[in-house]
CSV table of C-alpha atoms and ligand atoms in Angstrom, one decimal:
chain,number,residue,atom,x,y,z
A,211,UNK,CA,-7.0,-28.9,-16.6
A,212,UNK,CA,-6.3,-26.2,-19.2
A,213,UNK,CA,-6.1,-22.8,-17.5
A,214,UNK,CA,-6.6,-19.5,-19.2
A,215,UNK,CA,-3.3,-18.0,-20.4
A,216,UNK,CA,-3.8,-14.9,-18.3
A,217,UNK,CA,-2.9,-17.0,-15.2
A,218,UNK,CA,0.6,-17.4,-16.7
A,219,UNK,CA,1.0,-13.6,-17.0
A,220,UNK,CA,0.5,-13.2,-13.3
A,221,UNK,CA,3.9,-13.4,-11.5
A,222,UNK,CA,4.3,-15.0,-8.1
A,223,UNK,CA,4.0,-12.7,-5.1
A,224,UNK,CA,7.5,-13.2,-3.6
A,225,UNK,CA,6.6,-11.2,-0.5
A,226,UNK,CA,4.4,-14.1,0.5
A,227,UNK,CA,7.3,-16.6,-0.2
A,228,UNK,CA,9.5,-14.7,2.2
A,229,UNK,CA,6.7,-14.7,4.8
A,230,UNK,CA,6.2,-18.5,4.3
A,231,UNK,CA,10.0,-19.1,4.9
A,232,UNK,CA,10.0,-17.0,8.0
A,233,UNK,CA,7.0,-18.8,9.4
A,234,UNK,CA,8.6,-22.2,8.6
A,235,UNK,CA,11.6,-21.1,10.7
A,236,UNK,CA,9.5,-20.3,13.7
A,237,UNK,CA,9.5,-24.0,14.9
A,238,UNK,CA,13.3,-24.3,14.6
A,239,UNK,CA,15.6,-23.9,17.7
A,240,UNK,CA,17.0,-20.7,16.1
A,241,UNK,CA,13.6,-19.0,16.8
A,242,UNK,CA,12.8,-20.7,20.1
A,243,UNK,CA,14.0,-18.7,23.1
A,244,UNK,CA,13.6,-21.9,25.3
A,245,UNK,CA,16.3,-23.5,23.1
A,246,UNK,CA,18.6,-20.5,23.2
A,247,UNK,CA,17.1,-19.0,20.1
A,248,UNK,CA,15.4,-15.6,19.5
A,249,UNK,CA,11.9,-14.8,18.4
A,250,UNK,CA,11.5,-13.7,14.8
A,251,UNK,CA,10.8,-10.0,14.3
A,252,UNK,CA,8.6,-9.6,11.3
A,253,UNK,CA,9.3,-6.3,9.6
A,254,UNK,CA,8.1,-7.6,6.2
A,255,UNK,CA,4.4,-7.1,6.9
A,256,UNK,CA,2.5,-4.3,5.3
A,257,UNK,CA,-0.2,-4.3,7.9
A,258,UNK,CA,-0.8,-2.0,11.0
A,259,UNK,CA,-0.1,-3.7,14.3
A,260,UNK,CA,-3.5,-2.7,15.7
A,261,UNK,CA,-7.0,-3.7,14.6
A,262,UNK,CA,-10.1,-1.5,14.3
A,263,UNK,CA,-10.7,0.9,17.2
A,264,UNK,CA,-13.2,-0.2,19.9
A,265,UNK,CA,-16.1,1.8,18.6
A,266,UNK,CA,-15.8,0.2,15.2
A,267,UNK,CA,-15.7,-3.3,16.8
A,268,UNK,CA,-18.8,-2.5,18.9
A,269,UNK,CA,-20.6,-1.3,15.7
A,270,UNK,CA,-19.8,-4.6,14.0
A,271,UNK,CA,-21.2,-6.5,17.0
A,272,UNK,CA,-24.4,-4.4,16.8
A,273,UNK,CA,-24.8,-5.0,13.1
A,274,UNK,CA,-24.6,-8.8,13.6
A,275,UNK,CA,-26.8,-8.8,16.7
A,276,UNK,CA,-29.4,-6.6,15.1
A,277,UNK,CA,-29.4,-8.8,11.9
A,278,UNK,CA,-28.3,-5.9,9.7
A,279,UNK,CA,-26.5,-8.2,7.4
A,280,UNK,CA,-28.5,-8.2,4.1
A,281,UNK,CA,-27.0,-7.0,0.8
A,282,UNK,CA,-26.4,-3.3,0.5
A,283,UNK,CA,-26.6,-1.4,-2.9
A,284,UNK,CA,-23.6,-2.3,-5.1
A,285,UNK,CA,-22.3,1.2,-4.6
A,286,UNK,CA,-22.4,0.7,-0.8
A,287,UNK,CA,-24.4,2.1,2.1
A,288,UNK,CA,-25.5,5.7,1.3
A,289,UNK,CA,-24.6,6.8,4.9
A,290,UNK,CA,-21.0,5.4,4.4
A,291,UNK,CA,-20.6,7.2,1.1
A,292,UNK,CA,-21.8,10.4,2.8
A,293,UNK,CA,-19.4,9.9,5.7
A,294,UNK,CA,-16.4,9.4,3.4
A,295,UNK,CA,-17.5,12.6,1.4
A,296,UNK,CA,-17.5,14.5,4.7
A,297,UNK,CA,-14.1,13.2,5.6
A,298,UNK,CA,-12.7,14.5,2.3
A,299,UNK,CA,-14.3,17.8,3.1
A,300,UNK,CA,-13.1,18.0,6.7
A,301,UNK,CA,-9.6,16.6,6.4
A,302,UNK,CA,-8.6,17.6,2.8
A,303,UNK,CA,-10.9,20.5,2.1
A,304,UNK,CA,-12.1,18.8,-1.1
A,305,UNK,CA,-15.7,18.6,-2.1
A,306,UNK,CA,-16.4,15.0,-3.4
A,307,UNK,CA,-20.0,14.2,-4.3
A,308,UNK,CA,-21.0,11.0,-2.3
A,309,UNK,CA,-22.6,9.8,-5.6
A,310,UNK,CA,-19.1,9.4,-7.0
A,311,UNK,CA,-17.9,7.2,-4.1
A,312,UNK,CA,-18.2,3.4,-4.7
A,313,UNK,CA,-17.7,1.1,-1.7
A,314,UNK,CA,-15.6,-1.9,-2.5
A,315,UNK,CA,-14.0,-5.0,-0.9
A,316,UNK,CA,-10.7,-3.2,-0.1
A,317,UNK,CA,-8.5,-1.1,-2.4
A,318,UNK,CA,-7.9,-4.4,-4.2
A,319,UNK,CA,-11.5,-4.6,-5.5
A,320,UNK,CA,-11.5,-0.9,-6.2
A,321,UNK,CA,-8.4,-1.3,-8.4
A,322,UNK,CA,-9.9,-4.3,-10.1
A,323,UNK,CA,-13.1,-2.4,-10.9
A,324,UNK,CA,-11.2,0.5,-12.2
A,325,UNK,CA,-9.0,-1.6,-14.4
A,326,UNK,CA,-11.9,-3.6,-15.8
A,327,UNK,CA,-13.7,-0.3,-16.5
A,328,UNK,CA,-10.7,1.4,-18.2
A,329,UNK,CA,-8.5,-1.2,-19.9
A,330,UNK,CA,-9.1,-2.9,-23.2
A,331,UNK,CA,-7.2,-6.0,-24.1
A,332,UNK,CA,-3.8,-4.9,-25.6
A,333,UNK,CA,-3.8,-1.6,-23.8
A,334,UNK,CA,-0.8,-0.4,-21.9
A,335,UNK,CA,-0.8,1.4,-18.5
A,336,UNK,CA,2.2,3.4,-17.3
A,337,UNK,CA,3.2,2.6,-13.7
A,338,UNK,CA,6.3,3.7,-11.8
A,339,UNK,CA,9.0,1.2,-10.9
A,340,UNK,CA,9.1,0.5,-8.0
A,341,UNK,CA,5.5,0.1,-7.2
A,342,UNK,CA,3.0,-2.2,-5.4
A,343,UNK,CA,3.0,-5.4,-7.5
A,344,UNK,CA,-0.7,-6.2,-7.3
A,345,UNK,CA,-1.5,-3.0,-9.0
A,346,UNK,CA,0.1,-3.9,-12.3
A,347,UNK,CA,-1.4,-7.4,-12.1
A,348,UNK,CA,-4.9,-5.8,-12.0
A,349,UNK,CA,-3.9,-4.3,-15.4
A,350,UNK,CA,-2.8,-7.8,-16.6
A,351,UNK,CA,-6.0,-9.4,-15.3
A,352,UNK,CA,-8.0,-6.9,-17.4
A,353,UNK,CA,-6.1,-8.0,-20.5
A,354,UNK,CA,-3.7,-5.0,-20.6
A,355,UNK,CA,0.0,-4.7,-19.8
A,356,UNK,CA,1.8,-2.5,-17.3
A,357,UNK,CA,4.6,-0.4,-18.8
A,358,UNK,CA,7.0,0.1,-15.9
A,359,UNK,CA,9.1,3.2,-15.9
A,360,UNK,CA,12.2,3.2,-13.7
A,361,UNK,CA,12.4,6.0,-11.1
A,362,UNK,CA,15.3,7.0,-8.8
A,363,UNK,CA,15.9,8.4,-5.3
A,364,UNK,CA,16.6,11.9,-6.9
A,365,UNK,CA,12.9,12.0,-8.0
A,366,UNK,CA,11.7,10.5,-4.7
A,367,UNK,CA,10.8,7.3,-6.7
A,368,UNK,CA,7.9,9.2,-8.3
A,369,UNK,CA,7.2,9.3,-12.0
A,370,UNK,CA,7.7,12.7,-13.7
A,371,UNK,CA,5.6,14.4,-16.3
A,372,UNK,CA,8.6,14.4,-18.6
A,373,UNK,CA,8.9,10.6,-18.2
A,374,UNK,CA,5.2,10.2,-18.9
A,375,UNK,CA,5.6,12.1,-22.2
A,376,UNK,CA,8.7,10.1,-23.2
A,377,UNK,CA,7.1,6.7,-22.5
A,378,UNK,CA,3.7,7.4,-23.9
A,379,UNK,CA,2.8,5.4,-27.0
A,380,UNK,CA,-0.1,4.5,-29.2
A,381,UNK,CA,-1.2,1.6,-26.9
A,382,UNK,CA,-1.0,3.5,-23.7
A,383,UNK,CA,-4.4,4.4,-22.2
A,384,UNK,CA,-3.6,5.8,-18.8
A,385,UNK,CA,-1.4,6.1,-15.8
A,386,UNK,CA,-1.6,4.2,-12.5
A,387,UNK,CA,0.1,6.0,-9.6
A,388,UNK,CA,0.3,5.6,-5.9
A,389,UNK,CA,0.9,8.4,-3.4
A,390,UNK,CA,2.2,7.7,-0.8
A,391,UNK,CA,3.9,4.7,-2.4
A,392,UNK,CA,4.4,1.2,-1.3
A,393,UNK,CA,7.4,0.2,-1.1
A,394,UNK,CA,9.0,3.7,-0.7
A,395,UNK,CA,6.7,5.6,1.6
A,396,UNK,CA,7.2,8.6,-0.5
A,397,UNK,CA,4.5,10.8,-2.1
A,398,UNK,CA,4.4,12.6,-5.4
A,399,UNK,CA,5.2,16.3,-5.1
A,400,UNK,CA,1.9,18.1,-5.6
A,401,UNK,CA,3.2,20.2,-8.5
A,402,UNK,CA,4.6,17.2,-10.2
A,403,UNK,CA,1.3,15.3,-9.7
A,404,UNK,CA,-0.6,18.2,-11.3
A,405,UNK,CA,1.9,18.1,-14.2
A,406,UNK,CA,1.4,14.4,-14.6
A,407,UNK,CA,-2.4,14.7,-14.6
A,408,UNK,CA,-2.2,17.6,-17.1
A,409,UNK,CA,0.2,15.6,-19.4
A,410,UNK,CA,-2.0,12.5,-19.2
A,411,UNK,CA,-5.0,14.5,-20.2
A,412,UNK,CA,-3.2,16.2,-23.1
A,413,UNK,CA,-2.2,12.7,-24.3
A,414,UNK,CA,-5.8,11.5,-24.1
A,415,UNK,CA,-5.3,9.2,-21.1
A,416,UNK,CA,-6.8,8.8,-17.6
A,417,UNK,CA,-5.0,9.0,-14.2
A,418,UNK,CA,-5.8,6.6,-11.4
A,419,UNK,CA,-4.1,7.4,-8.0
A,420,UNK,CA,-4.0,4.7,-5.3
A,421,UNK,CA,-4.3,6.8,-2.1
A,422,UNK,CA,-4.5,3.9,0.3
A,423,UNK,CA,-1.8,5.4,2.5
A,424,UNK,CA,-3.0,9.0,2.2
A,425,UNK,CA,-4.5,8.9,5.8
A,426,UNK,CA,-1.0,8.0,7.0
A,427,UNK,CA,0.8,11.1,5.8
A,428,UNK,CA,3.4,12.9,8.0
A,429,UNK,CA,4.0,16.0,6.0
A,430,UNK,CA,1.3,18.6,5.1
A,431,UNK,CA,3.1,19.4,1.9
A,432,UNK,CA,2.3,15.9,0.5
A,433,UNK,CA,-0.8,14.8,2.4
A,434,UNK,CA,-3.3,16.1,-0.2
A,435,UNK,CA,-5.7,14.1,-2.3
A,436,UNK,CA,-5.3,14.0,-6.1
A,437,UNK,CA,-9.1,14.5,-6.2
A,438,UNK,CA,-8.5,18.2,-5.9
A,439,UNK,CA,-7.0,18.2,-9.4
A,440,UNK,CA,-10.3,17.6,-11.1
A,441,UNK,CA,-13.4,15.4,-11.5
A,442,UNK,CA,-11.7,13.2,-14.0
A,443,UNK,CA,-9.2,11.9,-11.4
A,444,UNK,CA,-9.9,8.4,-10.2
A,445,UNK,CA,-8.9,7.7,-6.6
A,446,UNK,CA,-8.5,4.4,-4.9
A,447,UNK,CA,-8.7,4.2,-1.1
A,448,UNK,CA,-9.2,1.7,1.8
A,449,UNK,CA,-10.1,1.2,5.4
A,450,UNK,CA,-7.1,-1.2,5.6
A,451,UNK,CA,-4.2,0.9,6.6
A,452,UNK,CA,-5.2,4.2,8.3
A,453,UNK,CA,-8.3,2.7,9.9
A,454,UNK,CA,-6.7,-0.7,10.7
A,455,UNK,CA,-9.4,-2.8,9.0
A,456,UNK,CA,-7.1,-5.0,6.8
A,457,UNK,CA,-9.0,-8.3,7.0
A,458,UNK,CA,-12.4,-6.7,7.1
A,459,UNK,CA,-12.0,-6.1,3.4
A,460,UNK,CA,-13.4,-2.6,2.8
A,461,UNK,CA,-12.3,0.2,0.6
A,462,UNK,CA,-13.6,2.7,-1.9
A,463,UNK,CA,-13.2,4.1,-5.4
A,464,UNK,CA,-14.0,7.7,-6.5
A,465,UNK,CA,-14.9,8.0,-10.1
A,466,UNK,CA,-16.1,10.7,-12.5
A,467,UNK,CA,-19.9,11.2,-12.2
A,468,UNK,CA,-20.6,10.1,-15.8
A,469,UNK,CA,-18.9,6.7,-15.2
A,470,UNK,CA,-20.7,5.8,-11.9
A,471,UNK,CA,-23.5,3.8,-13.7
A,472,UNK,CA,-21.0,1.7,-15.7
A,473,UNK,CA,-18.8,0.9,-12.6
A,474,UNK,CA,-22.0,0.1,-10.6
A,475,UNK,CA,-23.0,-2.4,-13.3
A,476,UNK,CA,-19.6,-4.1,-13.0
A,477,UNK,CA,-19.8,-4.1,-9.2
A,478,UNK,CA,-23.4,-5.6,-9.2
A,479,UNK,CA,-22.3,-8.5,-11.4
A,480,UNK,CA,-18.8,-9.1,-10.0
A,481,UNK,CA,-19.6,-9.1,-6.2
A,482,UNK,CA,-23.0,-7.7,-5.5
A,483,UNK,CA,-21.7,-5.5,-2.6
A,484,UNK,CA,-18.9,-5.2,-0.1
A,485,UNK,CA,-19.4,-6.8,3.3
A,486,UNK,CA,-22.5,-5.3,5.0
A,487,UNK,CA,-21.1,-5.9,8.5
A,488,UNK,CA,-17.8,-4.2,7.6
A,489,UNK,CA,-19.7,-1.3,6.0
A,490,UNK,CA,-21.9,-0.7,9.1
A,491,UNK,CA,-18.9,-1.0,11.4
A,492,UNK,CA,-16.9,1.5,9.2
A,493,UNK,CA,-19.5,4.2,9.8
A,494,UNK,CA,-18.1,4.4,13.3
A,495,UNK,CA,-14.6,5.2,11.9
A,496,UNK,CA,-15.8,8.7,11.2
A,497,UNK,CA,-17.2,9.4,14.7
A,498,UNK,CA,-15.1,12.2,16.4
A,499,UNK,CA,-13.7,9.8,19.1
A,500,UNK,CA,-12.6,7.3,16.5
A,501,UNK,CA,-11.0,9.9,14.3
A,502,UNK,CA,-9.2,11.2,17.4
A,503,UNK,CA,-7.8,7.7,18.1
A,504,UNK,CA,-6.8,7.2,14.5
A,505,UNK,CA,-4.9,10.5,14.5
A,506,UNK,CA,-3.1,9.3,17.7
A,507,UNK,CA,-2.2,6.1,15.9
A,508,UNK,CA,-0.9,8.2,13.0
A,509,UNK,CA,1.3,10.1,15.5
A,510,UNK,CA,2.6,6.8,16.7
A,511,UNK,CA,3.6,5.7,13.2
A,512,UNK,CA,5.3,9.0,12.7
A,513,UNK,CA,7.3,8.5,15.9
A,514,UNK,CA,8.4,5.1,14.7
A,515,UNK,CA,9.4,6.7,11.3
A,516,UNK,CA,11.4,9.4,13.2
A,517,UNK,CA,13.2,6.6,15.2
A,518,UNK,CA,13.8,4.0,12.5
A,519,UNK,CA,15.1,6.1,9.5
A,520,UNK,CA,18.0,7.8,11.4
A,521,UNK,CA,18.7,4.5,13.3
A,522,UNK,CA,19.0,2.6,10.0
A,523,UNK,CA,21.2,5.2,8.4
A,524,UNK,CA,23.4,5.2,11.5
A,525,UNK,CA,24.0,1.4,11.3
A,526,UNK,CA,24.9,1.5,7.6
A,527,UNK,CA,21.5,0.5,6.1
A,528,UNK,CA,20.9,3.7,4.1
A,529,UNK,CA,17.4,5.0,3.4
A,530,UNK,CA,18.0,7.4,0.5
A,531,UNK,CA,14.7,9.3,0.8
A,532,UNK,CA,12.9,9.8,4.1
A,533,UNK,CA,9.3,8.4,3.8
A,534,UNK,CA,6.7,11.1,4.3
A,535,UNK,CA,3.8,8.6,4.6
A,536,UNK,CA,2.8,4.9,4.9
A,537,UNK,CA,5.0,2.7,7.1
A,538,UNK,CA,7.8,1.7,4.8
A,539,UNK,CA,11.5,2.5,4.7
A,540,UNK,CA,13.0,1.7,1.3
A,541,UNK,CA,16.7,0.9,1.9
A,542,UNK,CA,19.6,0.8,-0.6
A,543,UNK,CA,21.5,-2.3,0.3
A,544,UNK,CA,23.9,-2.4,-2.7
A,545,UNK,CA,26.9,-1.8,-0.4
A,546,UNK,CA,25.9,-4.6,2.0
A,547,UNK,CA,25.2,-7.4,-0.5
A,548,UNK,CA,24.8,-7.8,-4.3
A,549,UNK,CA,21.5,-9.6,-4.1
A,550,UNK,CA,18.7,-8.3,-1.9
A,551,UNK,CA,16.8,-11.6,-1.9
A,552,UNK,CA,19.9,-13.5,-0.6
A,553,UNK,CA,20.5,-10.7,1.9
A,554,UNK,CA,16.9,-11.0,3.3
A,555,UNK,CA,17.4,-14.8,3.7
A,556,UNK,CA,20.8,-14.3,5.4
A,557,UNK,CA,19.4,-11.7,7.8
A,558,UNK,CA,16.4,-13.9,8.6
A,559,UNK,CA,18.7,-16.8,9.6
A,560,UNK,CA,21.4,-14.7,11.3
A,561,UNK,CA,19.4,-12.0,13.1
A,562,UNK,CA,15.8,-13.4,13.1
A,563,UNK,CA,14.6,-10.3,11.4
A,564,UNK,CA,12.4,-10.6,8.3
A,565,UNK,CA,12.5,-7.9,5.6
A,566,UNK,CA,11.1,-7.8,2.1
A,567,UNK,CA,13.5,-8.0,-0.9
A,568,UNK,CA,13.0,-5.5,-3.7
A,569,UNK,CA,12.1,-8.2,-6.2
A,570,UNK,CA,8.3,-7.9,-6.2
A,571,UNK,CA,8.2,-4.2,-6.7
A,572,UNK,CA,9.6,-4.0,-10.3
A,573,UNK,CA,13.0,-4.9,-11.8
A,574,UNK,CA,14.7,-1.4,-11.7
A,575,UNK,CA,15.8,-1.4,-8.1
A,576,UNK,CA,15.1,-5.1,-7.2
A,577,UNK,CA,18.6,-6.3,-6.6
A,578,UNK,CA,19.9,-3.7,-4.3
A,579,UNK,CA,16.8,-2.5,-2.4
A,580,UNK,CA,14.9,-3.9,0.6
A,581,UNK,CA,11.7,-2.8,2.2
A,582,UNK,CA,11.3,-2.5,6.0
A,583,UNK,CA,7.9,-2.0,7.4
A,584,UNK,CA,7.7,0.0,10.6
A,585,UNK,CA,4.2,-1.0,11.4
A,586,UNK,CA,5.6,-2.9,14.4
A,587,UNK,CA,6.1,-1.6,17.9
A,588,UNK,CA,8.9,0.7,18.7
A,589,UNK,CA,10.3,-2.0,21.0
A,590,UNK,CA,10.5,-4.4,18.1
A,591,UNK,CA,12.0,-1.8,15.9
A,592,UNK,CA,14.7,-1.1,18.4
A,593,UNK,CA,15.5,-4.8,18.9
A,594,UNK,CA,15.6,-5.3,15.1
A,595,UNK,CA,18.1,-2.4,14.7
A,596,UNK,CA,20.3,-3.8,17.5
A,597,UNK,CA,20.4,-7.2,15.8
A,598,UNK,CA,21.0,-5.7,12.3
A,599,UNK,CA,23.8,-3.6,13.7
A,600,UNK,CA,25.6,-6.6,15.0
A,601,UNK,CA,24.9,-9.1,12.1
A,602,UNK,CA,28.1,-10.4,10.5
A,603,UNK,CA,28.6,-8.3,7.3
A,604,UNK,CA,30.7,-11.0,5.8
A,605,UNK,CA,27.9,-13.6,6.1
A,606,UNK,CA,25.3,-11.1,4.9
A,607,UNK,CA,27.3,-10.6,1.8
A,608,UNK,CA,27.4,-14.2,0.9
A,609,UNK,CA,25.1,-15.7,-1.7
A,610,UNK,CA,22.3,-17.8,-0.4
A,611,UNK,CA,22.9,-21.5,-0.8
A,612,UNK,CA,20.9,-23.6,1.6
A,613,UNK,CA,17.1,-24.1,1.1
B,833,PLP,C1,-0.3,0.4,-2.5
B,833,PLP,C2,-1.4,-0.6,-2.1
B,833,PLP,N1,-2.5,-0.6,-2.8
B,833,PLP,C3,-3.5,-1.5,-2.5
B,833,PLP,C4,-3.3,-2.4,-1.5
B,833,PLP,C5,-4.5,-3.4,-1.2
B,833,PLP,O1,-5.1,-3.1,0.0
B,833,PLP,P1,-6.5,-3.5,0.5
B,833,PLP,O2,-6.3,-4.3,1.8
B,833,PLP,O3,-7.3,-2.3,0.7
B,833,PLP,O4,-7.1,-4.4,-0.6
B,833,PLP,C6,-2.1,-2.4,-0.7
B,833,PLP,C7,-2.0,-3.4,0.4
B,833,PLP,O5,-0.9,-3.5,1.0
B,833,PLP,C8,-1.1,-1.5,-1.0
B,833,PLP,O6,0.0,-1.4,-0.4
């Protein structure tokens, strides 16, 4: 069958390949404690280790039992849009009109809507390197092309306004940022973000900020929404990470008022509405008891960060910049092995610890960086560190040969 050429422009998602290999090893003696092996510790997964809190689960049951499962408006349940607007007001002190909030099937659908609404075929969109790979593929799927701009530890892996000016060109239509970022867990400095937005405006472009990890921020300096910078900012968010609803597929998009009708048309035709059960359940996320629990969970992630970053540095797996949000530590592994993909496979076989090589996140730092997710329990993190500390450095350095 002849497939559309856009399919060829979408790269494989190597993270998934690593996960598949690790799962395949699970049945081997190496991962079977009954046969003298050790269980695999998965620190490659970008997913909280806990599901929705109980009140949210109960609300989902009530929605199903009460038959409240019909389509909602394409923009989402009005009560949920209002609840999100109140959350912005209470937590971030930012006034966001509920009418600008569009409920989507995860941040993924929000990004897809945004790119379909903003990108013409042939357009370029500036994205930092490293960044979450799917984001640039939403640009590709809309017919555009991501223009990756390499960043460094010195700039906290964030794009600068100066870089934006230098890399802007006639085909560029906007900038797609994430703060905090996956894979680095670092946020854009608020002053730099303001300068990026201002520069983008002056050049006639838009700014979309993926704020999916904003709820999981550990530093008041960075934990601010870009929406405070003006009504023209487009923000992507989700119930997946902070609220622990990954597989429920629920997120949202905040757009300028004068674009709501156009985005609504796209949503109506592309997917009618996000899951009604998930939307009804998500209303319970904003009850005071639920928010208290989610804040406790945030504290737990922060304690894991406070353990893992110094522990990794101590065993010679340097984390150049301390993450201020999300649950990722981005390690520089150039002094351990030349190729981060081979290193991850060696570690998986030697220590039964699965990490994510830099490859997916852009070419700039791919070969000598590895992402560790600290979304697992403190116990698992401690066990992983002990195994990494004693892994044979000579073997880790070797190129990967066996399949
Ligand atoms: C930066 C970033 N944006 C978007 C997504 C997609 O999330 P969702 O589950 O809300 O679709 C992820 C998922 O890992 C992510 O890390």
